[in-house]
mmCIF file of C-alpha atoms in Angstrom:
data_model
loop_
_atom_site.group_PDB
_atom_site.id
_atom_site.type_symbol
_atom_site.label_atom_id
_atom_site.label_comp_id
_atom_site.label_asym_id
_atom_site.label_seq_id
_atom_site.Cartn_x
_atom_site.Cartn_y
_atom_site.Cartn_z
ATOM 1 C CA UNK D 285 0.000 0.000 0.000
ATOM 2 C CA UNK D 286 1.934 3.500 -0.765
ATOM 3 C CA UNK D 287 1.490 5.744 1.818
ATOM 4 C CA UNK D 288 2.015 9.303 0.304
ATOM 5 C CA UNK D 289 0.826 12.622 1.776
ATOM 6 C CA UNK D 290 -0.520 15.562 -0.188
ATOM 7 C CA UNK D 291 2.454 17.438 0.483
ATOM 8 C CA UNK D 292 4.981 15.053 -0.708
ATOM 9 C CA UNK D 293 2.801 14.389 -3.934
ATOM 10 C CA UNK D 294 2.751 17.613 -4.749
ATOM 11 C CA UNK D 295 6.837 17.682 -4.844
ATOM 12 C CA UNK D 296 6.627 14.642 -7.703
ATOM 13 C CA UNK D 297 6.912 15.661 -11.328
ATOM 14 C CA UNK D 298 3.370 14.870 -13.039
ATOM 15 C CA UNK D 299 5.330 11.783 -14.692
ATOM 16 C CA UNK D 300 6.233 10.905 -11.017
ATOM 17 C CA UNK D 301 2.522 11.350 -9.860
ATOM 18 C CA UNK D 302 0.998 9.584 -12.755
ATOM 19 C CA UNK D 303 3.269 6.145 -11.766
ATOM 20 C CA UNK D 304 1.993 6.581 -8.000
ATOM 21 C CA UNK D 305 -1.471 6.636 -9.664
ATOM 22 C CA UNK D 306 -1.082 3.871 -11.742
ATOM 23 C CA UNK D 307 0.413 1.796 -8.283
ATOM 24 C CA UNK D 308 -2.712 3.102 -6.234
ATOM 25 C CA UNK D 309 -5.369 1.568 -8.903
ATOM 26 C CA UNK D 310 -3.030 -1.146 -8.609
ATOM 27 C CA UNK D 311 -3.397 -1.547 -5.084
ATOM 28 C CA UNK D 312 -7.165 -0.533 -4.631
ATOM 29 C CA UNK D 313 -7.185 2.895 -4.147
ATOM 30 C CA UNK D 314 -8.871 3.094 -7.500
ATOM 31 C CA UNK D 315 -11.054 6.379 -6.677
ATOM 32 C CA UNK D 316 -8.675 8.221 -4.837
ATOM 33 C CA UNK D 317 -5.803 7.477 -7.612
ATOM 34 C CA UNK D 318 -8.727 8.488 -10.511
ATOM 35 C CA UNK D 319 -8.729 11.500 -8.500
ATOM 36 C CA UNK D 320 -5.481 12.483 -8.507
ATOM 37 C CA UNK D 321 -5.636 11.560 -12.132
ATOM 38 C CA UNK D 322 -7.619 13.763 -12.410
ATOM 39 C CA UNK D 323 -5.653 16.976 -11.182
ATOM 40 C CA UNK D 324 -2.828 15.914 -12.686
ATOM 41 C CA UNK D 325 -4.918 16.252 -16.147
ATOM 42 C CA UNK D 326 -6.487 19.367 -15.869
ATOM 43 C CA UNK D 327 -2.970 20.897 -14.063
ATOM 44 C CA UNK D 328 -1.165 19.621 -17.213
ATOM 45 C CA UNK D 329 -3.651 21.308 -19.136
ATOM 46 C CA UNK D 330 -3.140 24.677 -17.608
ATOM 47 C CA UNK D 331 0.289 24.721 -17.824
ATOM 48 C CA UNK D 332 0.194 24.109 -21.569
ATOM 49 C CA UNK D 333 -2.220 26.715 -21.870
ATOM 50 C CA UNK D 334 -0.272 29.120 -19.961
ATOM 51 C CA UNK D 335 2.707 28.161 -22.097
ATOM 52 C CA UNK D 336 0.923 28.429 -25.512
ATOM 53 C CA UNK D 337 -0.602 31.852 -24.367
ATOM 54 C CA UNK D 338 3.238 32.752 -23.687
ATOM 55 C CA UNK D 339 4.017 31.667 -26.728
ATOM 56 C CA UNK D 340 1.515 33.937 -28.595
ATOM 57 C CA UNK D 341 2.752 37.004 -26.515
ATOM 58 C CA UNK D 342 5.788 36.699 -27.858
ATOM 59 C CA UNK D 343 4.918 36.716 -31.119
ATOM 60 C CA UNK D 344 3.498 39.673 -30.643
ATOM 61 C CA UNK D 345 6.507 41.253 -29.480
ATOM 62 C CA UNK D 346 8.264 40.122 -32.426
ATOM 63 C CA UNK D 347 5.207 41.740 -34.650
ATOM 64 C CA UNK D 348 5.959 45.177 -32.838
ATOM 65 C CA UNK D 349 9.757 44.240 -33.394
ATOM 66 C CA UNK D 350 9.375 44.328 -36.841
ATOM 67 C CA UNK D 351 7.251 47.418 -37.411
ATOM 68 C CA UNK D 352 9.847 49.230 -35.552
ATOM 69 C CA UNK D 353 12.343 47.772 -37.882
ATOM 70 C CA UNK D 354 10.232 48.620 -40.873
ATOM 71 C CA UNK D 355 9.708 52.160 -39.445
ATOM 72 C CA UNK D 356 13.520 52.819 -38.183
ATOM 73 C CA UNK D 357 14.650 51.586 -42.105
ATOM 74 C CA UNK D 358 12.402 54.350 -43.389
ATOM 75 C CA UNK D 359 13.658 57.080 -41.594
ATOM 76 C CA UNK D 360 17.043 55.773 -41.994
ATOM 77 C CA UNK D 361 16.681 55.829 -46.145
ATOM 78 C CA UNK D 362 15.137 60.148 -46.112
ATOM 79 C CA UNK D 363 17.571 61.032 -42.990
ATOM 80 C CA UNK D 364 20.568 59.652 -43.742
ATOM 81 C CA UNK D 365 20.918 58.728 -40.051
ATOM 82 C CA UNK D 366 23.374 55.662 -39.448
ATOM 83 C CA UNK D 367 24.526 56.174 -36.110
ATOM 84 C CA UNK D 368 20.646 55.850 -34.760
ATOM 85 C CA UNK D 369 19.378 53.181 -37.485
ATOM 86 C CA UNK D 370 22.625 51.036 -35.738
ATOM 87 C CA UNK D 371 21.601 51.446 -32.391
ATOM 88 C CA UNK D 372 17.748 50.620 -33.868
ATOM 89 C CA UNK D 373 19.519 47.533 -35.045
ATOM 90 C CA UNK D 374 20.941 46.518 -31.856
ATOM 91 C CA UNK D 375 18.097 46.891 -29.851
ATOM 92 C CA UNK D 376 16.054 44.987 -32.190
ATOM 93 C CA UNK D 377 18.377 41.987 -32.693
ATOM 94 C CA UNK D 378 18.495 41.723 -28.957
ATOM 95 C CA UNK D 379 14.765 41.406 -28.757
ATOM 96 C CA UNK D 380 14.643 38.892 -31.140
ATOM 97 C CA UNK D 381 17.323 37.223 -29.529
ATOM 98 C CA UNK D 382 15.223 37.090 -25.488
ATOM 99 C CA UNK D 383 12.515 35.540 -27.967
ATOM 100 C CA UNK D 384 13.579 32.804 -29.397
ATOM 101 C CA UNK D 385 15.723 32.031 -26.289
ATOM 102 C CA UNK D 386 11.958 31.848 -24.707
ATOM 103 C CA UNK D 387 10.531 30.043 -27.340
ATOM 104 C CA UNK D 388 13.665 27.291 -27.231
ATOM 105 C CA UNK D 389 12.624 27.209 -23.666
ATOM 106 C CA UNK D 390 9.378 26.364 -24.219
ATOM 107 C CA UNK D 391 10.145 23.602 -26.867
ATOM 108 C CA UNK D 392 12.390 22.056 -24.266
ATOM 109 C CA UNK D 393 9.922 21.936 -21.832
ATOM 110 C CA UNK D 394 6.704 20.273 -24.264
ATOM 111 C CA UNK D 395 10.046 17.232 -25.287
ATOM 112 C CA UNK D 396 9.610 17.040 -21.126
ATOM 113 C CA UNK D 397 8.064 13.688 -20.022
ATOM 114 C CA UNK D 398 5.842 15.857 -17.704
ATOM 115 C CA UNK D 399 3.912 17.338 -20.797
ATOM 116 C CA UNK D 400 5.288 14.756 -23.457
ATOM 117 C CA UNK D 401 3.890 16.919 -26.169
ATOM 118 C CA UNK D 402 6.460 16.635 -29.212
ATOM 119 C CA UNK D 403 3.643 17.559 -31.739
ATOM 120 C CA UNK D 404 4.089 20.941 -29.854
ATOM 121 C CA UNK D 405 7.277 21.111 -30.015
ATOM 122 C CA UNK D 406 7.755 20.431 -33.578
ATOM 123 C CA UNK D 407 5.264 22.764 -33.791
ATOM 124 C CA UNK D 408 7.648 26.159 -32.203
ATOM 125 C CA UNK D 409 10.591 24.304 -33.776
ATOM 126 C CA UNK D 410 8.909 25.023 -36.982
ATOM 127 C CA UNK D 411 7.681 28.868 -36.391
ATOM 128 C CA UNK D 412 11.719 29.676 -35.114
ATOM 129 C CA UNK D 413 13.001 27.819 -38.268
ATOM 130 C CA UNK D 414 10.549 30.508 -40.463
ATOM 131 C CA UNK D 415 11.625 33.537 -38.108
ATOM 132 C CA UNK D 416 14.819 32.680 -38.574
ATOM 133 C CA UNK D 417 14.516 32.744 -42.874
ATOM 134 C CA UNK D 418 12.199 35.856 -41.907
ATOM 135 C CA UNK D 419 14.621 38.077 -40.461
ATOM 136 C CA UNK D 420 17.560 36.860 -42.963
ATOM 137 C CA UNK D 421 15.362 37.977 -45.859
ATOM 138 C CA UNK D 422 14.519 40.825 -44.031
ATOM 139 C CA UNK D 423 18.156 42.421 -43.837
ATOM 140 C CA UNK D 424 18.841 40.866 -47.078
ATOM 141 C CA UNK D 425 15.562 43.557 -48.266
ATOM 142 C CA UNK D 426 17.310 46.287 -46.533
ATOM 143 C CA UNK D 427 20.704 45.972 -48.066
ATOM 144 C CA UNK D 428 19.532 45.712 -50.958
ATOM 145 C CA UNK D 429 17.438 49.207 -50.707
ATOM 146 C CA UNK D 430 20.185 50.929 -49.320
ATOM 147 C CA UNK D 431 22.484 49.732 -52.300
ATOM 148 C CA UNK D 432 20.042 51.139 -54.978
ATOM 149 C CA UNK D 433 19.759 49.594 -58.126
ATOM 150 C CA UNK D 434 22.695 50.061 -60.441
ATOM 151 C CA UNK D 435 21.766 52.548 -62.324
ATOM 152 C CA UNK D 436 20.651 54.599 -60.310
ATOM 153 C CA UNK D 437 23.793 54.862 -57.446
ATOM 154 C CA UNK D 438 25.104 58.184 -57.290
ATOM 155 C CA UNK D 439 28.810 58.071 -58.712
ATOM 156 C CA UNK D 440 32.013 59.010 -56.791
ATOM 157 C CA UNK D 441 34.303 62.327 -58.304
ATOM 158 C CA UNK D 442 36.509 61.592 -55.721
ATOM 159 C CA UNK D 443 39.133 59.977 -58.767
ATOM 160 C CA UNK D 444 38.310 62.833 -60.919
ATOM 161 C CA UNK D 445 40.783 65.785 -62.013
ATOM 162 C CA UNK D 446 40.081 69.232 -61.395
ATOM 163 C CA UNK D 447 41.603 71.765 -63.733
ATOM 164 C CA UNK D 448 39.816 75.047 -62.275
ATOM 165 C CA UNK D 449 37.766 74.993 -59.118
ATOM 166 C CA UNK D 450 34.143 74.434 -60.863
ATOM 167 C CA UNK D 451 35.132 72.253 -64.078
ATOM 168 C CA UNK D 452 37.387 68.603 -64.066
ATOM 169 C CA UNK D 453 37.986 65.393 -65.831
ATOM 170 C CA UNK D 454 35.356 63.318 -64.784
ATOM 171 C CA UNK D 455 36.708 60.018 -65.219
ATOM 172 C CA UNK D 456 33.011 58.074 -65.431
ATOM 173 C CA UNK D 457 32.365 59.800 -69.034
ATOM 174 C CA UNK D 458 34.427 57.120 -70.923
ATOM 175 C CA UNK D 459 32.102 54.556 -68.845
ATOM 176 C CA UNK D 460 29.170 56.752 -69.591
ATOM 177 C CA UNK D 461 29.832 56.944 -73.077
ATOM 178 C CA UNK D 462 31.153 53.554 -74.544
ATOM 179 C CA UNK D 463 30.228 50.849 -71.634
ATOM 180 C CA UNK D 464 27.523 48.608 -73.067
ATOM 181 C CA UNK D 465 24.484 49.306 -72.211
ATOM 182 C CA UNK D 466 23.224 45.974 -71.471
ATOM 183 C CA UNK D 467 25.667 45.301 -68.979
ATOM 184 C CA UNK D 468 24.136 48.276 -67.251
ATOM 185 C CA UNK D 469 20.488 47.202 -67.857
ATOM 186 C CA UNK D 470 21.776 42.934 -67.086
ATOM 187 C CA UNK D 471 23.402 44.317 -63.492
ATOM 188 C CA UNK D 472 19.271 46.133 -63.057
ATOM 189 C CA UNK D 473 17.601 42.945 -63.530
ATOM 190 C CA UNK D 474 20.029 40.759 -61.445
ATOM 191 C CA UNK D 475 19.209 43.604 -58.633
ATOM 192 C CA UNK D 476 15.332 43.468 -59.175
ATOM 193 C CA UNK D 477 15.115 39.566 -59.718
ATOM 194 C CA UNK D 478 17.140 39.374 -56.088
ATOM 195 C CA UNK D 479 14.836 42.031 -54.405
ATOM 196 C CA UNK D 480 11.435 40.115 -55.756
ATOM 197 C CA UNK D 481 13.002 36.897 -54.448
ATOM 198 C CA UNK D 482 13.824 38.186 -50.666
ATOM 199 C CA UNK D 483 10.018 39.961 -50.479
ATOM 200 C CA UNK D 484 8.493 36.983 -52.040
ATOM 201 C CA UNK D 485 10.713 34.731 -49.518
ATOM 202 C CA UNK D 486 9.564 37.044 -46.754
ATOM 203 C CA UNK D 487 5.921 36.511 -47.381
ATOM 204 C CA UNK D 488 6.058 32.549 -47.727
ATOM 205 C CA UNK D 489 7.829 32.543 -44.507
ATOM 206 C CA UNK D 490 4.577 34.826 -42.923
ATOM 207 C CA UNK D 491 2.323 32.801 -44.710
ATOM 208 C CA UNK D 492 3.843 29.538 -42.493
ATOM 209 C CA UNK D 493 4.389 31.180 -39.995
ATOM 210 C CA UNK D 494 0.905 32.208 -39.466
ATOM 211 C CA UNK D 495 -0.667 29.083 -40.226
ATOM 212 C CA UNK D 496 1.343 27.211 -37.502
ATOM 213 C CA UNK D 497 -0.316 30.156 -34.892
ATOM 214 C CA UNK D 498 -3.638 28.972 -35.881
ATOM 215 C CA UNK D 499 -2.801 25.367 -35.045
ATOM 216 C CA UNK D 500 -1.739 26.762 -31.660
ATOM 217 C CA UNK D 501 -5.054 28.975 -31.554
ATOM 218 C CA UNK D 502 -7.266 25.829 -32.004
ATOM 219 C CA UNK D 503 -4.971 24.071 -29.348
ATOM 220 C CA UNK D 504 -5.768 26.533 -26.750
ATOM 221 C CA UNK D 505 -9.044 26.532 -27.600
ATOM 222 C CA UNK D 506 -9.370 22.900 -27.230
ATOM 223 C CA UNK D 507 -7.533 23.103 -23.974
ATOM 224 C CA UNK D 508 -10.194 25.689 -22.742
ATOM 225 C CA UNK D 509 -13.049 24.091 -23.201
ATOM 226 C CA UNK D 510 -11.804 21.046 -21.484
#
């Protein structure tokens, strides 16, 4: 007969309480033990709601993340303003770097035999893999904006030769002049093909990434109305 108080129960790990269950039906003590069964279900059940609700916050702070990316580029492209579009970039790399460190958290915790969930897991595993390709493309998008396309980058005199203080030598007009044009036009559509790629890449990756939160939406749902 296993002679446990509520105190010491309470100290097991919910794979620990489930075996003294399992030993109590065992023994006879098949309504207390369905009991405790009991508790142990529904307190599993909140913690993976609490958990998935966690998870969803955090999301959300990578949404806001992101807008204040999207915003801090902007500026950055009419002002000019490096110094504060770095420190915009530090801030925001740390943020995303407290969130996934959460989120691999959380996926350690669901591959836990107290929850035993690995469908969950796979499931975050699956949204960082997309942030991750997300946030790749994304800088990929900005250096590619702050580059310009070819043809249109403003061109260094810095090589040129001055021969009076308002006329020189401008050493681009032999480029200007005989350099094939299709090169120039090739170098364009290399620059646009890469840019459509990265935005398209961007939007699969928000596309997956938001289907996988509406898998976790139904979960917590169905843990809800439990």
């Amino acid at each position: 007969m296993i002679l446990l108080g509520m105190e010491d129960f309470e100290k097991l790990t919910l794979a620990e309480r489930e075996e003294v269950i399992l030993m109590e039906d065992s023994e006879g003590g098949g309504d207390r033990g369905a009991t405790k069964k009991l508790e142990i279900q529904n307190k599993k059940s909140s913690e993976i709601l609490l958990l998935l609700r966690q998870f969803l916050h955090i999301q959300q702070r990578r949404a806001i993340a992101y807008a204040k990316l999207k915003r801090g580029f902007g500026e950055y492209l009419l002002s000019g303003g490096e110094l504060a579009y770095q420190q915009l970039c530090s801030q925001i790399t740390t943020e995303f770097n407290d969130c996934s460190k959460q989120i691999l958290e959380m996926e350690s915790l669901f591959l836990n035999s107290d929850f035993d969930r690995v469908d969950l897991a796979q499931l975050l595993r699956a949204v960082q893999t997309h942030e991750k390709q997300k946030l790749h493309l994304t800088a990929t998008i900005q250096v590619l904006k702050k580059a310009g396309r070819p043809s249109e980058r403003l061109v260094s005199h810095e090589n040129c030769k001055f021969k009076r203080p308002m006329e020189h030598e401008c050493v681009h007009v032999h480029e200007i002049t005989e350099a094939a044009g299709t090169e120039e036009a090739e170098a364009d559509a290399e620059y646009d093909n890469a840019l459509k790629e990265a935005i398209r890449g961007v939007q699969d990756a928000v596309t997956a990434i938001n289907e996988h939160l509406e898998v976790v939406r139904y979960e917590i749902a169905a843990l809800e109305s439990e």
